[in-house]
CSV table of C-alpha atoms and ligand atoms in Angstrom, one decimal:
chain,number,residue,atom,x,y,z
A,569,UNK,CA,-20.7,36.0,33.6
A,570,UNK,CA,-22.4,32.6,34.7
A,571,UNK,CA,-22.9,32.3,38.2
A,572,UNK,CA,-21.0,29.4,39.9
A,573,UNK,CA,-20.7,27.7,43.2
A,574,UNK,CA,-19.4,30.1,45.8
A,575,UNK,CA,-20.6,33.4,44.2
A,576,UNK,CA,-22.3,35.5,46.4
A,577,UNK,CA,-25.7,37.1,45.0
A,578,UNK,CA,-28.4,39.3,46.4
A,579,UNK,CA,-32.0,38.0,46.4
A,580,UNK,CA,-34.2,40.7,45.7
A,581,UNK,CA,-37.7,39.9,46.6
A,582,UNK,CA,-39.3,43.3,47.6
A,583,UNK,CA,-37.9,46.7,49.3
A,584,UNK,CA,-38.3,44.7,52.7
A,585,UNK,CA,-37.2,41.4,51.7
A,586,UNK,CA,-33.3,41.9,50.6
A,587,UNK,CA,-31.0,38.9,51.5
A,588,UNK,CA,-27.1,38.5,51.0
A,589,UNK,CA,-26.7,34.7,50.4
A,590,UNK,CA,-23.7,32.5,49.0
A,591,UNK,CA,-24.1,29.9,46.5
A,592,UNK,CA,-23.6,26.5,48.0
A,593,UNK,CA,-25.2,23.0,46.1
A,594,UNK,CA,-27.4,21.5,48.4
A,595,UNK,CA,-28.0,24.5,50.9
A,596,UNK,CA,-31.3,26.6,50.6
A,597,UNK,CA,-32.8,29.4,51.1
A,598,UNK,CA,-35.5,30.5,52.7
A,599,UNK,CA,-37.7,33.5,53.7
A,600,UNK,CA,-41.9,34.3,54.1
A,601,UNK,CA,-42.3,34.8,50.7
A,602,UNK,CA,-41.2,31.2,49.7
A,603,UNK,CA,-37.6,28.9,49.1
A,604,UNK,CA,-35.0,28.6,46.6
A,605,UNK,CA,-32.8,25.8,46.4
A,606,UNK,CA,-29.6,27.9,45.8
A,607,UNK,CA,-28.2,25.1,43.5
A,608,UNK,CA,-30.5,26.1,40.8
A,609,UNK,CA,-28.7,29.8,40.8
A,610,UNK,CA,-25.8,28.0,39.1
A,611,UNK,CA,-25.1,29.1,35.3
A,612,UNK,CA,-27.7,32.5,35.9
A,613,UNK,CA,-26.7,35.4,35.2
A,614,UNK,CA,-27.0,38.9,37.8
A,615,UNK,CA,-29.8,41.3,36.9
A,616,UNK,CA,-32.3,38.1,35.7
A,617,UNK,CA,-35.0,36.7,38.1
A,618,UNK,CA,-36.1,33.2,39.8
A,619,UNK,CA,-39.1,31.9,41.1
A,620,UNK,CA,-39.5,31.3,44.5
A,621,UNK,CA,-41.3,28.0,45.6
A,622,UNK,CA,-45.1,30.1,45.8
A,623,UNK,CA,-44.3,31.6,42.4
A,624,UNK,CA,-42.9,35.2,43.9
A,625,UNK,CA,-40.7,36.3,41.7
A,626,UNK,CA,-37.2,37.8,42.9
A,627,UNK,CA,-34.2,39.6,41.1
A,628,UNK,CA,-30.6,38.8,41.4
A,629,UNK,CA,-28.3,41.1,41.9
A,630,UNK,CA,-24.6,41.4,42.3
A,631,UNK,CA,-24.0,42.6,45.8
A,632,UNK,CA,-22.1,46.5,46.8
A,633,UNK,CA,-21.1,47.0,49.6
A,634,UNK,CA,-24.0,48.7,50.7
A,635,UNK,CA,-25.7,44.8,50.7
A,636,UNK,CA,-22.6,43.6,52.7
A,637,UNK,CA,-23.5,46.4,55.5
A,638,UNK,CA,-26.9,45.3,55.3
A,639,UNK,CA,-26.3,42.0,55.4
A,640,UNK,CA,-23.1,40.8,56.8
A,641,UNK,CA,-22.5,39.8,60.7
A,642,UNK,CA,-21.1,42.8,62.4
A,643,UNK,CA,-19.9,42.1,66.3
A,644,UNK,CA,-18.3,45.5,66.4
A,645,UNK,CA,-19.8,49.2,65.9
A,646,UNK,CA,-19.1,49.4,62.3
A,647,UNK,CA,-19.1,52.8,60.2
A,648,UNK,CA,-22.5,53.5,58.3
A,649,UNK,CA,-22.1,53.9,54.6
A,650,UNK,CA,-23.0,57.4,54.7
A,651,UNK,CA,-19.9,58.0,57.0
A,652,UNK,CA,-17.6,55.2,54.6
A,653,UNK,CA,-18.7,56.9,51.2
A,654,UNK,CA,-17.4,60.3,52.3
A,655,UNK,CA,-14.5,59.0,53.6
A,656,UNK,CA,-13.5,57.5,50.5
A,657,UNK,CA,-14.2,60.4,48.3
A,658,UNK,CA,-12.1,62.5,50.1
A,659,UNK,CA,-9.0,60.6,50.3
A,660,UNK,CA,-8.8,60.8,46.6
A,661,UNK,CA,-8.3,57.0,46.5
A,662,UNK,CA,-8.5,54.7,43.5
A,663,UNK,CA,-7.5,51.8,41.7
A,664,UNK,CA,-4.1,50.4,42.3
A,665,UNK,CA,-3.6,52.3,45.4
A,666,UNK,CA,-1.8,50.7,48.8
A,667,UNK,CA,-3.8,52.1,51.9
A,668,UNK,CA,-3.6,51.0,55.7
A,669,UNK,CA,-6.2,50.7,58.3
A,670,UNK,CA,-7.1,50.6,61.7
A,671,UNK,CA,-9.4,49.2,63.9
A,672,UNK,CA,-10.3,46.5,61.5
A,673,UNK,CA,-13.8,45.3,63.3
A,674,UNK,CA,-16.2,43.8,61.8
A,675,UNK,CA,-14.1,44.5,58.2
A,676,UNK,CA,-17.1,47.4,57.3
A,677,UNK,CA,-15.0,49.7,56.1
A,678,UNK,CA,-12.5,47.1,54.5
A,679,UNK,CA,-14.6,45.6,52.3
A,680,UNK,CA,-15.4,49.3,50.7
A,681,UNK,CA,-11.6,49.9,51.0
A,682,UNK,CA,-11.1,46.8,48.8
A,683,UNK,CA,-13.8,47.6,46.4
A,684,UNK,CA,-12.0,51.0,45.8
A,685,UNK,CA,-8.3,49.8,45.3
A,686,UNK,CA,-9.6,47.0,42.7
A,687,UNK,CA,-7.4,44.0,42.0
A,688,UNK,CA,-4.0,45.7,41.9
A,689,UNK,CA,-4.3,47.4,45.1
A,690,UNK,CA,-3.9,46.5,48.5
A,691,UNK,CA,-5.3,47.1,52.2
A,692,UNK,CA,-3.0,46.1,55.5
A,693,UNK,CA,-5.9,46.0,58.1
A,694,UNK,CA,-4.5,46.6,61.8
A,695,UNK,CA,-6.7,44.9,65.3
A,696,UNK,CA,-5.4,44.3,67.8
A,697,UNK,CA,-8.6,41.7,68.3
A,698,UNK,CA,-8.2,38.1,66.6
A,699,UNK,CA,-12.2,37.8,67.1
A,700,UNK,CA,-12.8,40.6,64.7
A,701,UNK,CA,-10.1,39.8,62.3
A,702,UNK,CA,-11.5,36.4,62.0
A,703,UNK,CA,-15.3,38.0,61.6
A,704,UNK,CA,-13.7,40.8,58.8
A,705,UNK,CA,-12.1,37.8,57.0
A,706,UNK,CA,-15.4,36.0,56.7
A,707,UNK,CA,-17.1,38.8,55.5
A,708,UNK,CA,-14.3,39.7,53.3
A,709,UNK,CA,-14.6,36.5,51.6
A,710,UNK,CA,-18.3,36.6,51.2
A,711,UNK,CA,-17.8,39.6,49.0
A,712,UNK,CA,-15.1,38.0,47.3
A,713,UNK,CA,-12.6,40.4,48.6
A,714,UNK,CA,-10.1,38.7,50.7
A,715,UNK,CA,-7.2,38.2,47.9
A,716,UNK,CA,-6.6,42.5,48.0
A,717,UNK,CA,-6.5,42.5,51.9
A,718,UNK,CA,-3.5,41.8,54.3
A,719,UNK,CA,-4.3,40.9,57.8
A,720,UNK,CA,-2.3,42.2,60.9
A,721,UNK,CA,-2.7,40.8,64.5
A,722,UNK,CA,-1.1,44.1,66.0
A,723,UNK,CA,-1.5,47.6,68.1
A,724,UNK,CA,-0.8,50.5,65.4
A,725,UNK,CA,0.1,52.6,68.0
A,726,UNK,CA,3.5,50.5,68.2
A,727,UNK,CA,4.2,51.9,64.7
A,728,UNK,CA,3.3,50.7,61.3
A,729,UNK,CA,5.5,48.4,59.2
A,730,UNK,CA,4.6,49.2,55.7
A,731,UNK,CA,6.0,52.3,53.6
A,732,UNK,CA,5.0,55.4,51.3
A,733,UNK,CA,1.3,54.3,51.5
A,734,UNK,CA,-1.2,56.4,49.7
A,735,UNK,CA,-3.9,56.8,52.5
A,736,UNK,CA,-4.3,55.8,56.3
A,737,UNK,CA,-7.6,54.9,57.6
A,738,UNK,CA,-8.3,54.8,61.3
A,739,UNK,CA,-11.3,53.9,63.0
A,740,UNK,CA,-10.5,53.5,66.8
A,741,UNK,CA,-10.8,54.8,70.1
A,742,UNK,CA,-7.3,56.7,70.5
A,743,UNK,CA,-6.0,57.7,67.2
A,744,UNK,CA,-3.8,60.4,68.3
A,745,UNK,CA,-1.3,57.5,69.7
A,746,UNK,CA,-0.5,56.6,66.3
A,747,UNK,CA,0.1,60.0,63.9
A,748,UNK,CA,3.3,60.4,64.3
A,749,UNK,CA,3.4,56.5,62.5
A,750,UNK,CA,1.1,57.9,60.5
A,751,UNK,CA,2.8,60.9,59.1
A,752,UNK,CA,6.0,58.9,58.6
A,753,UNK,CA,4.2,56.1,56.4
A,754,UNK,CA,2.6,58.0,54.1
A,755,UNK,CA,3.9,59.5,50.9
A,756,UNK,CA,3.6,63.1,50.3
A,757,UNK,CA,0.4,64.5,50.0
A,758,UNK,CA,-1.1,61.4,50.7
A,759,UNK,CA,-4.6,61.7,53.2
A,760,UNK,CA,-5.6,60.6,56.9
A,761,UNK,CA,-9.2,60.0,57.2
A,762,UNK,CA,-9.9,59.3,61.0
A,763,UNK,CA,-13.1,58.3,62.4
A,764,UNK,CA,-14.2,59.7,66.2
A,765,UNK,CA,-17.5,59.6,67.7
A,766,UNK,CA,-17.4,62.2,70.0
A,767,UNK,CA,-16.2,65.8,69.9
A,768,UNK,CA,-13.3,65.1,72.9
A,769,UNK,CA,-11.7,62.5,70.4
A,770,UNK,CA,-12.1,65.3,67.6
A,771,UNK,CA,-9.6,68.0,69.5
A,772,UNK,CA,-7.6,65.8,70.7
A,773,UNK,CA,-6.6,64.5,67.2
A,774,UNK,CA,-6.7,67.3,65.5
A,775,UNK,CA,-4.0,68.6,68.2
A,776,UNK,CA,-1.9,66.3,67.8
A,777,UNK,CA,-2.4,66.6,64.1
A,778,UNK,CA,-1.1,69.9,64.3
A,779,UNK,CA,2.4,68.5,65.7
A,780,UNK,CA,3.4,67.3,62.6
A,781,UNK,CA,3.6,68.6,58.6
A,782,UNK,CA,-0.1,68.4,57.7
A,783,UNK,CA,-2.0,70.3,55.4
A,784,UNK,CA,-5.9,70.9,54.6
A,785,UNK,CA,-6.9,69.9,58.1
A,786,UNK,CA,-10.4,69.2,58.4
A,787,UNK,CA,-13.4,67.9,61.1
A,788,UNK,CA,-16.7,67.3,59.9
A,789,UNK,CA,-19.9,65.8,60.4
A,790,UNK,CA,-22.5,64.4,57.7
A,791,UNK,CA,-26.3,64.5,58.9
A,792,UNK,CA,-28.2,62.4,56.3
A,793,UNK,CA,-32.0,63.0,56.7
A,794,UNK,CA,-34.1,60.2,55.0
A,795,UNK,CA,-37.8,61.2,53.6
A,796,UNK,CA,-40.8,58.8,53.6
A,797,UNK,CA,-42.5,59.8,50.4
A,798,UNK,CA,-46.6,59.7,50.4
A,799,UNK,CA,-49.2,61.3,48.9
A,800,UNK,CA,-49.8,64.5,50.6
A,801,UNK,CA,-47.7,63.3,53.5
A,802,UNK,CA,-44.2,63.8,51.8
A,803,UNK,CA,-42.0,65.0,54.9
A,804,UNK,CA,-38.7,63.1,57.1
A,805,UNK,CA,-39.0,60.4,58.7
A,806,UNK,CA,-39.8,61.0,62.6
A,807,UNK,CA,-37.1,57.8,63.7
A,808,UNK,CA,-33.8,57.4,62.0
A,809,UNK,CA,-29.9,57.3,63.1
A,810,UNK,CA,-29.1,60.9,65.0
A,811,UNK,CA,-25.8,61.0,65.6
A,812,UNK,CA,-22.5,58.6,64.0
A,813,UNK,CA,-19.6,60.5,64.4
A,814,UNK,CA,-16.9,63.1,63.1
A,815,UNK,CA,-14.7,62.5,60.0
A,816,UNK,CA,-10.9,64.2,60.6
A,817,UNK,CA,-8.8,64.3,57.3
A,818,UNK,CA,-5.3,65.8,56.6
A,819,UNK,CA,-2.6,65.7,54.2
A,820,UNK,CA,0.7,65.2,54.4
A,821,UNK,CA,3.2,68.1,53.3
A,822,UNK,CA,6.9,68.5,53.4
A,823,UNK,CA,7.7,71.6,55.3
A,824,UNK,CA,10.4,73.7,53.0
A,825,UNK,CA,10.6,71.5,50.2
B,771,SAM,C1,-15.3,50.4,65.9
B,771,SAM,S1,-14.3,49.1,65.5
B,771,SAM,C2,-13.9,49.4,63.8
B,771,SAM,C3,-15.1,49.1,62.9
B,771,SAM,C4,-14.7,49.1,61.4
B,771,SAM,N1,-14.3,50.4,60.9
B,771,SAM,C5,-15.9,48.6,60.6
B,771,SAM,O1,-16.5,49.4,59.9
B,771,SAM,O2,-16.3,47.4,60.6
B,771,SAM,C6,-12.8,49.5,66.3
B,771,SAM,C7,-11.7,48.4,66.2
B,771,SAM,O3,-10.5,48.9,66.5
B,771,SAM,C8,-9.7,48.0,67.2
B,771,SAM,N2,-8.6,48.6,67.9
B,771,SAM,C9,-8.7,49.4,69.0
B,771,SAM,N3,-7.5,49.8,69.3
B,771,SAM,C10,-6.6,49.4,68.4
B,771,SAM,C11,-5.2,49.6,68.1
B,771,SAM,N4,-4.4,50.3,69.0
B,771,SAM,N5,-4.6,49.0,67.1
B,771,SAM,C12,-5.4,48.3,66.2
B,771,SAM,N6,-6.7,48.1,66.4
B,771,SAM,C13,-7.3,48.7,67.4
B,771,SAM,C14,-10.7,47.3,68.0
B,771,SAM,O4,-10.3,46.0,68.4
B,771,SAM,C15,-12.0,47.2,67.1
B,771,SAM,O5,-12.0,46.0,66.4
């Protein structure tokens, strides 16, 4: 399809030179290797390439929500894709599906959440921050997302309005305080995937996990090692991310049914 005004695009110059950039007439853009007046984008199509103004060539591409972590404004610690991807995968989530999530922050994790559940799904994102909410719905509308997600001003840990959701989501600093919610909302067999950064957070959830009819308990971590790839000098690379956090999951279960 055509690009048009208001389509988001990445500009692919080099490896380096990435940028996440909305169409707008009369706005350009600009970086070392030359300008683009971003008017010109109109009627192109992803995948083809433009000329910079010193002749560089660049690709565009239709931005993932990989792009949006690398390039959208982020005020909050938000989860690394690594962390997200996993996440996903194991709360057996897909198109259609309903799913709930707290803290919203800088909407990281709802933009991938919207992404998954398509067009007739939905995500009811939880903060108790307008700041954030207001930064999540910015970047949610960069990435063209904002029509699948619902936006609530309010603490989860005073319970959870919707009903018989398919998965629960929490990224926030006390998610024990909302599991009995939790349990209650979601329909059977339906997953909790929590986010902790430290191990404290870890037992403390999982305890309070253990109150209530869940199955397939789980805490885990996932170390990603990244190579840099020469000549002789394969090996990893000696700075990178160490540490993120733990991923909890669970499923609900009916006890005696
Ligand atoms: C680390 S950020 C979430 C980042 C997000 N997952 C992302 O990838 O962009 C944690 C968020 O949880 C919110 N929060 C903390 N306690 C909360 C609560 N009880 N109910 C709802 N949101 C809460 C905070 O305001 C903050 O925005």
């Amino acid at each position: 399809m055509p690009l048009k005004e208001g389509d988001s695009v990445v500009i692919w110059v080099d490896p380096k030179r990435v940028f996440l950039v909305k169409i707008e007439k009369g706005k350009k853009f600009g970086s070392d290797k030359g300008t683009l007046d971003l008017s010109t984008l109109i009627g192109k199509e992803y995948g083809s390439t433009v000329s910079l103004s010193t002749g560089v060539q660049a690709y565009l591409l239709r931005p993932t929500p990989l792009d949006a972590y690398n390039g959208l404004r982020r005020p909050s610690q938000v989860l690394y894709p690594k962390d997200i991807s996993y996440m996903i995968y194991v709360s057996g989530i897909k198109e259609g599906d309903t799913v709930v999530e707290a803290g919203t922050g800088s909407g990281f994790l709802t933009i991938s959440l919207a992404y998954t559940v398509g067009g007739k799904g939905r995500v009811i994102t939880y903060d108790i921050r307008e700041d954030m909410q207001e930064t999540a719905r910015r970047n949610l509308s960069f990435m063209g997302l904002l029509d699948r997600v619902t936006f609530k001003l309010k603490d989860i840990r005073q319970g959870i309005d919707e009903r018989d959701v398919d998965a629960v989501f929490l990224d926030m600093p006390d998610p024990w305080n909302t599991i009995q919610y939790v349990h209650d909302i979601l329909k059977p067999s339906g997953s909790v995937v929590i986010f902790v950064p430290t191990v404290n957070q870890i037992e403390k959830t999982v305890l309070k996990i253990s109150e209530f009819d869940f199955v397939d308990v789980h805490a885990e971590e996932l170390i990603v090692r990244e190579y840099q790839v020469k000549e002789n000098a394969t090996r990893p690379k000696n700075i990178g991310v160490v540490h993120t956090g733990f991923i909890i999951r669970a499923r609900k279960s009916i006890k005696g049914s």
